[in-house]
């Protein structure tokens, strides 16, 4: 099902050149919030997650969107996709990973790039609630990696829950992405992530004393150090190297058994293009799309000041092939 990975309808506007500008500009173009209805689910281990739903449309297709690192239903990509789904009369939902909905979660664990079990539990419950409509899952950045990991490790069983999937700018090789975020201008993104990650971790430490060293967390200068102190030990990994190795989705792309679109711009500041997969790295069910530009979950289109409608339209066009 895969054309050449370089085949893509996306073209960045001339007034917005470069991967960094294409990554940052959408943060200024969020647009209005959709009319969400929030629902809280209790997790099997006694924690909770919050899900933001579009008003339910009987018999309409459903898209589940898994957000990125420190993202939420308020993120620009979530707003634009959910607004587009609402205009089409489709169903849509943004499940928040633990601690990302505006309220701290209860357990010491939070969320991470390899959260395939959490993805599976969420999709199982959604499939039970929407048994008779086409169901699709999309994941952005961290959420895209976790979704691909779930798809690759579940194989044919994934078909029981969804009909198609898409991953947008997933950091397929976590070591390559993690080290790249510690270099040059990319340290701006790292500082942005660490500001909220550290705040959440220290708040968690106040509720669960002894989880990790507070002073070391405050001193963490990059994601490698933070993941070594917090993310890896809290989620069953030996250290950062073990986490980044075992949670990377790239080695599992050959095991995906349902239609899956993977979009990775070649100028994404988070993951250098030399680490992107080629056709030989994926199963025949995976369609690689690697436009020359787009930034990290940017995909701005149109004349200044730009629109964020290319990505929602691309995802729906892919999903409608299977409805």
Tab-separated table of C-alpha atoms in Angstrom:
chain	number	residue	atom	x	y	z
A	1	UNK	CA	0.000	0.000	0.000
A	2	UNK	CA	3.020	2.335	0.230
A	3	UNK	CA	3.958	4.816	-2.490
A	4	UNK	CA	7.371	6.448	-2.205
A	5	UNK	CA	7.823	7.969	1.286
A	6	UNK	CA	8.605	11.305	-0.352
A	7	UNK	CA	5.200	11.473	-2.033
A	8	UNK	CA	3.149	13.996	-0.059
A	9	UNK	CA	0.622	16.708	-0.739
A	10	UNK	CA	2.134	18.911	1.956
A	11	UNK	CA	4.006	22.021	0.892
A	12	UNK	CA	5.150	24.568	3.455
A	13	UNK	CA	4.272	28.216	2.684
A	14	UNK	CA	7.153	30.314	1.404
A	15	UNK	CA	6.663	32.875	4.159
A	16	UNK	CA	7.436	30.242	6.844
A	17	UNK	CA	10.828	28.691	6.012
A	18	UNK	CA	12.692	26.173	8.142
A	19	UNK	CA	11.852	23.400	10.580
A	20	UNK	CA	12.031	25.545	13.705
A	21	UNK	CA	9.681	28.229	12.412
A	22	UNK	CA	7.290	25.563	11.136
A	23	UNK	CA	7.344	23.920	14.587
A	24	UNK	CA	6.852	27.060	16.677
A	25	UNK	CA	4.380	29.084	14.585
A	26	UNK	CA	1.377	26.759	15.180
A	27	UNK	CA	1.608	27.516	18.902
A	28	UNK	CA	0.407	31.005	17.976
A	29	UNK	CA	-2.421	29.701	15.768
A	30	UNK	CA	-4.314	27.384	18.103
A	31	UNK	CA	-7.824	28.494	17.188
A	32	UNK	CA	-10.923	27.955	19.343
A	33	UNK	CA	-11.501	24.968	21.577
A	34	UNK	CA	-14.065	22.456	20.301
A	35	UNK	CA	-17.175	21.805	22.382
A	36	UNK	CA	-15.720	18.997	24.483
A	37	UNK	CA	-17.499	16.925	27.078
A	38	UNK	CA	-15.155	15.545	29.738
A	39	UNK	CA	-15.402	12.045	31.138
A	40	UNK	CA	-13.243	10.439	33.832
A	41	UNK	CA	-12.302	6.771	33.776
A	42	UNK	CA	-10.843	4.753	36.624
A	43	UNK	CA	-7.828	2.760	35.493
A	44	UNK	CA	-7.355	-0.928	36.364
A	45	UNK	CA	-4.738	0.017	38.973
A	46	UNK	CA	-6.965	2.542	40.745
A	47	UNK	CA	-5.749	5.717	39.063
A	48	UNK	CA	-7.735	7.847	36.592
A	49	UNK	CA	-7.560	9.420	33.161
A	50	UNK	CA	-9.716	12.177	31.682
A	51	UNK	CA	-11.102	12.021	28.151
A	52	UNK	CA	-12.460	14.982	26.181
A	53	UNK	CA	-15.220	13.930	23.766
A	54	UNK	CA	-16.953	15.652	20.907
A	55	UNK	CA	-20.764	15.423	21.172
A	56	UNK	CA	-21.639	11.866	20.228
A	57	UNK	CA	-23.025	11.167	16.750
A	58	UNK	CA	-24.669	7.736	16.448
A	59	UNK	CA	-23.359	5.615	13.576
A	60	UNK	CA	-20.560	8.065	12.679
A	61	UNK	CA	-16.876	7.044	12.529
A	62	UNK	CA	-14.709	7.677	15.588
A	63	UNK	CA	-11.154	9.019	15.795
A	64	UNK	CA	-9.141	8.623	19.007
A	65	UNK	CA	-6.233	11.075	19.315
A	66	UNK	CA	-3.298	10.357	21.624
A	67	UNK	CA	-1.416	13.571	22.383
A	68	UNK	CA	2.308	14.255	22.644
A	69	UNK	CA	4.720	14.982	25.488
A	70	UNK	CA	3.072	17.434	27.891
A	71	UNK	CA	0.223	17.844	25.395
A	72	UNK	CA	-3.539	17.744	25.897
A	73	UNK	CA	-6.831	18.436	24.168
A	74	UNK	CA	-5.764	22.091	24.225
A	75	UNK	CA	-2.790	21.483	21.922
A	76	UNK	CA	-3.047	23.106	18.468
A	77	UNK	CA	-3.099	19.785	16.597
A	78	UNK	CA	-5.836	18.419	18.877
A	79	UNK	CA	-8.013	21.477	18.437
A	80	UNK	CA	-7.659	21.524	14.660
A	81	UNK	CA	-8.345	17.805	14.229
A	82	UNK	CA	-11.331	17.789	16.557
A	83	UNK	CA	-12.827	20.897	14.938
A	84	UNK	CA	-12.515	19.217	11.542
A	85	UNK	CA	-14.143	16.021	12.816
A	86	UNK	CA	-16.989	18.038	14.314
A	87	UNK	CA	-17.546	19.805	10.993
A	88	UNK	CA	-17.704	16.408	9.252
A	89	UNK	CA	-20.159	14.989	11.766
A	90	UNK	CA	-17.665	12.407	13.020
A	91	UNK	CA	-17.009	11.313	16.586
A	92	UNK	CA	-13.747	12.265	18.257
A	93	UNK	CA	-12.036	11.913	21.601
A	94	UNK	CA	-8.747	12.982	23.165
A	95	UNK	CA	-7.746	10.687	26.040
A	96	UNK	CA	-5.269	12.410	28.333
A	97	UNK	CA	-2.278	10.480	29.515
A	98	UNK	CA	-2.042	10.383	33.292
A	99	UNK	CA	-1.432	13.807	34.787
A	100	UNK	CA	-1.972	15.733	31.535
A	101	UNK	CA	-5.598	16.826	31.908
A	102	UNK	CA	-4.918	19.637	34.368
A	103	UNK	CA	-5.113	17.533	37.528
A	104	UNK	CA	-2.314	15.356	38.969
A	105	UNK	CA	-2.909	11.646	38.792
A	106	UNK	CA	-2.976	9.523	41.935
A	107	UNK	CA	-0.258	6.929	41.401
A	108	UNK	CA	3.525	7.369	41.315
A	109	UNK	CA	3.602	6.369	37.638
A	110	UNK	CA	2.774	8.937	34.969
A	111	UNK	CA	3.112	8.279	31.213
A	112	UNK	CA	5.915	7.609	28.780
A	113	UNK	CA	6.802	6.950	25.146
A	114	UNK	CA	6.360	3.193	25.506
A	115	UNK	CA	2.919	3.278	27.150
A	116	UNK	CA	1.519	0.593	24.834
A	117	UNK	CA	-0.442	-1.146	27.603
A	118	UNK	CA	-2.240	2.094	28.446
A	119	UNK	CA	-3.021	2.637	24.756
A	120	UNK	CA	-4.453	-0.876	24.543
A	121	UNK	CA	-6.627	-0.517	27.632
A	122	UNK	CA	-8.073	2.764	26.356
A	123	UNK	CA	-8.805	1.373	22.895
A	124	UNK	CA	-10.416	-1.758	24.321
A	125	UNK	CA	-12.838	0.303	26.373
A	126	UNK	CA	-13.610	2.630	23.476
A	127	UNK	CA	-14.233	-0.310	21.138
A	128	UNK	CA	-16.730	-1.724	23.640
A	129	UNK	CA	-18.555	1.617	23.757
A	130	UNK	CA	-18.558	2.065	19.941
A	131	UNK	CA	-18.917	-1.504	18.638
A	132	UNK	CA	-20.673	-0.802	15.345
A	133	UNK	CA	-18.816	2.166	13.831
A	134	UNK	CA	-15.466	2.480	12.067
A	135	UNK	CA	-12.798	3.266	14.681
A	136	UNK	CA	-9.430	4.902	14.047
A	137	UNK	CA	-6.530	5.946	16.259
A	138	UNK	CA	-4.029	8.735	15.695
A	139	UNK	CA	-1.010	9.571	17.811
A	140	UNK	CA	1.125	12.692	17.834
A	141	UNK	CA	4.825	12.658	18.737
A	142	UNK	CA	5.117	10.675	22.012
A	143	UNK	CA	1.532	9.453	21.551
A	144	UNK	CA	2.394	8.374	18.020
A	145	UNK	CA	5.368	6.339	19.178
A	146	UNK	CA	3.315	4.647	21.898
A	147	UNK	CA	0.543	3.895	19.402
A	148	UNK	CA	2.980	2.380	16.893
A	149	UNK	CA	4.570	0.307	19.648
A	150	UNK	CA	1.133	-1.026	20.573
A	151	UNK	CA	0.343	-1.796	16.930
A	152	UNK	CA	3.628	-3.575	16.357
A	153	UNK	CA	3.561	-5.652	19.522
A	154	UNK	CA	-0.110	-6.666	19.195
A	155	UNK	CA	-0.030	-7.673	15.534
A	156	UNK	CA	-3.340	-9.069	14.276
A	157	UNK	CA	-5.044	-8.495	17.639
A	158	UNK	CA	-5.029	-4.732	16.979
A	159	UNK	CA	-7.573	-5.291	14.182
A	160	UNK	CA	-10.151	-6.246	16.791
A	161	UNK	CA	-10.123	-2.719	18.198
A	162	UNK	CA	-9.447	-0.289	15.331
A	163	UNK	CA	-9.684	-0.235	11.540
A	164	UNK	CA	-6.751	2.073	10.830
A	165	UNK	CA	-4.138	4.227	12.506
A	166	UNK	CA	-1.877	7.198	11.935
A	167	UNK	CA	1.238	8.460	13.695
A	168	UNK	CA	2.316	12.060	13.231
A	169	UNK	CA	5.957	12.968	13.882
A	170	UNK	CA	6.603	9.975	16.140
A	171	UNK	CA	10.148	9.890	17.605
A	172	UNK	CA	10.620	6.392	16.228
A	173	UNK	CA	14.182	6.118	17.513
A	174	UNK	CA	14.052	7.564	21.023
A	175	UNK	CA	17.813	7.627	21.506
A	176	UNK	CA	18.333	9.543	18.260
A	177	UNK	CA	15.555	11.994	19.121
A	178	UNK	CA	16.523	12.357	22.768
A	179	UNK	CA	20.170	13.135	22.062
A	180	UNK	CA	19.235	15.455	19.192
A	181	UNK	CA	17.022	17.502	21.517
A	182	UNK	CA	20.078	18.238	23.634
A	183	UNK	CA	21.931	19.987	20.815
A	184	UNK	CA	21.964	23.511	19.424
A	185	UNK	CA	18.689	25.400	19.083
A	186	UNK	CA	16.835	22.223	20.039
A	187	UNK	CA	17.751	22.962	23.645
A	188	UNK	CA	14.934	25.529	23.516
A	189	UNK	CA	12.426	22.676	23.171
A	190	UNK	CA	14.184	20.722	25.919
A	191	UNK	CA	13.942	23.664	28.334
A	192	UNK	CA	10.260	24.006	27.497
A	193	UNK	CA	9.568	20.336	28.209
A	194	UNK	CA	11.723	20.215	31.336
A	195	UNK	CA	9.954	23.196	32.891
A	196	UNK	CA	6.636	21.361	33.124
A	197	UNK	CA	8.117	17.881	33.566
A	198	UNK	CA	10.122	18.994	36.586
A	199	UNK	CA	7.154	20.822	38.074
A	200	UNK	CA	4.984	17.717	37.752
A	201	UNK	CA	7.724	15.432	39.084
A	202	UNK	CA	8.359	17.565	42.165
A	203	UNK	CA	4.624	17.779	42.851
A	204	UNK	CA	4.466	13.983	42.568
A	205	UNK	CA	7.391	13.681	44.969
A	206	UNK	CA	5.513	15.758	47.533
A	207	UNK	CA	2.639	13.250	47.389
A	208	UNK	CA	4.892	10.181	47.216
A	209	UNK	CA	8.090	10.890	49.196
A	210	UNK	CA	11.195	8.941	48.322
A	211	UNK	CA	10.525	8.295	44.643
A	212	UNK	CA	13.665	10.127	43.488
A	213	UNK	CA	16.100	12.847	44.474
A	214	UNK	CA	14.519	16.284	44.276
A	215	UNK	CA	17.783	18.202	43.956
A	216	UNK	CA	18.941	15.941	41.137
A	217	UNK	CA	15.657	16.485	39.295
A	218	UNK	CA	15.998	20.258	39.630
A	219	UNK	CA	19.528	20.029	38.257
A	220	UNK	CA	18.627	17.855	35.237
A	221	UNK	CA	19.819	19.723	32.156
A	222	UNK	CA	18.395	17.475	29.436
A	223	UNK	CA	15.849	14.757	28.798
A	224	UNK	CA	18.453	12.022	29.171
A	225	UNK	CA	19.140	13.073	32.749
A	226	UNK	CA	15.461	13.564	33.582
A	227	UNK	CA	14.448	10.209	32.152
A	228	UNK	CA	17.265	8.528	34.092
A	229	UNK	CA	15.986	10.005	37.360
A	230	UNK	CA	12.215	9.897	36.853
A	231	UNK	CA	10.705	8.362	33.723
A	232	UNK	CA	12.735	5.162	33.512
A	233	UNK	CA	12.599	4.011	37.153
A	234	UNK	CA	8.936	4.948	37.595
A	235	UNK	CA	7.891	2.840	34.610
A	236	UNK	CA	9.946	-0.312	34.968
A	237	UNK	CA	13.060	0.516	32.962
A	238	UNK	CA	16.612	0.111	34.238
A	239	UNK	CA	17.788	3.531	33.070
A	240	UNK	CA	17.422	5.956	30.182
A	241	UNK	CA	19.307	3.759	27.738
A	242	UNK	CA	17.057	0.809	28.541
A	243	UNK	CA	13.946	2.995	28.266
A	244	UNK	CA	14.896	4.594	24.972
A	245	UNK	CA	15.845	1.223	23.495
A	246	UNK	CA	12.821	-0.814	24.580
A	247	UNK	CA	10.228	1.935	24.075
A	248	UNK	CA	11.287	2.877	20.531
A	249	UNK	CA	8.695	1.861	17.950
A	250	UNK	CA	10.958	1.705	14.881
A	251	UNK	CA	12.002	-1.954	15.395
A	252	UNK	CA	8.337	-2.975	15.527
A	253	UNK	CA	7.089	-1.310	12.343
A	254	UNK	CA	7.531	-4.556	10.397
A	255	UNK	CA	5.008	-6.262	12.681
A	256	UNK	CA	2.073	-3.878	12.156
A	257	UNK	CA	-0.915	-5.692	10.656
A	258	UNK	CA	-3.484	-2.982	9.950
A	259	UNK	CA	-3.467	0.094	7.674
A	260	UNK	CA	-1.208	2.686	9.285
A	261	UNK	CA	0.000	6.061	8.052
A	262	UNK	CA	3.300	7.342	9.473
A	263	UNK	CA	4.073	11.013	8.721
A	264	UNK	CA	7.588	12.310	9.441
A	265	UNK	CA	8.768	15.574	7.872
A	266	UNK	CA	12.434	15.454	6.953
A	267	UNK	CA	13.055	18.828	8.607
A	268	UNK	CA	11.528	17.834	11.952
A	269	UNK	CA	13.972	19.244	14.539
A	270	UNK	CA	13.221	16.377	16.926
A	271	UNK	CA	14.278	13.420	14.733
A	272	UNK	CA	17.009	13.758	12.084
A	273	UNK	CA	15.959	12.484	8.656
A	274	UNK	CA	18.779	9.932	8.553
A	275	UNK	CA	16.974	7.980	11.288
A	276	UNK	CA	13.663	7.736	9.416
A	277	UNK	CA	12.544	4.294	8.211
A	278	UNK	CA	12.413	3.246	4.588
A	279	UNK	CA	10.059	0.795	2.877
A	280	UNK	CA	12.256	-2.146	3.895
A	281	UNK	CA	11.827	-1.219	7.577
A	282	UNK	CA	8.035	-1.500	7.658
A	283	UNK	CA	5.318	-4.017	6.887
A	284	UNK	CA	3.198	-3.789	3.763
A	285	UNK	CA	0.389	-2.353	5.910
A	286	UNK	CA	2.396	0.788	6.708
A	287	UNK	CA	2.346	3.853	4.473
A	288	UNK	CA	5.323	6.130	5.035
A	289	UNK	CA	4.909	9.801	4.226
A	290	UNK	CA	8.001	11.955	4.602
A	291	UNK	CA	7.478	15.450	3.204
A	292	UNK	CA	10.508	17.695	2.860
A	293	UNK	CA	9.047	20.211	5.303
A	294	UNK	CA	6.487	20.522	8.078
A	295	UNK	CA	8.560	20.862	11.229
A	296	UNK	CA	7.507	18.972	14.334
A	297	UNK	CA	3.715	18.680	14.115
A	298	UNK	CA	3.548	21.985	12.277
A	299	UNK	CA	2.088	21.544	8.782
A	300	UNK	CA	1.067	25.182	8.422
A	301	UNK	CA	-0.545	25.926	5.072
A	302	UNK	CA	-1.930	28.879	3.157
A	303	UNK	CA	-1.109	32.562	3.045
A	304	UNK	CA	-0.035	34.487	6.147
A	305	UNK	CA	-0.901	33.956	9.011
A	306	UNK	CA	-1.570	30.390	7.904
A	307	UNK	CA	-3.968	27.562	8.683
A	308	UNK	CA	-3.641	24.224	10.461
A	309	UNK	CA	-6.095	22.308	8.306
A	310	UNK	CA	-3.709	20.216	6.178
A	311	UNK	CA	-3.096	17.558	8.822
A	312	UNK	CA	-6.755	16.988	9.808
A	313	UNK	CA	-7.727	16.673	6.155
A	314	UNK	CA	-4.859	14.283	5.450
A	315	UNK	CA	-5.797	12.021	8.338
A	316	UNK	CA	-9.474	11.910	7.438
A	317	UNK	CA	-8.625	11.231	3.793
A	318	UNK	CA	-6.510	8.269	4.869
A	319	UNK	CA	-9.134	6.961	7.279
A	320	UNK	CA	-11.959	7.213	4.757
A	321	UNK	CA	-10.141	4.669	2.602
A	322	UNK	CA	-11.241	2.097	5.183
A	323	UNK	CA	-14.800	3.205	6.019
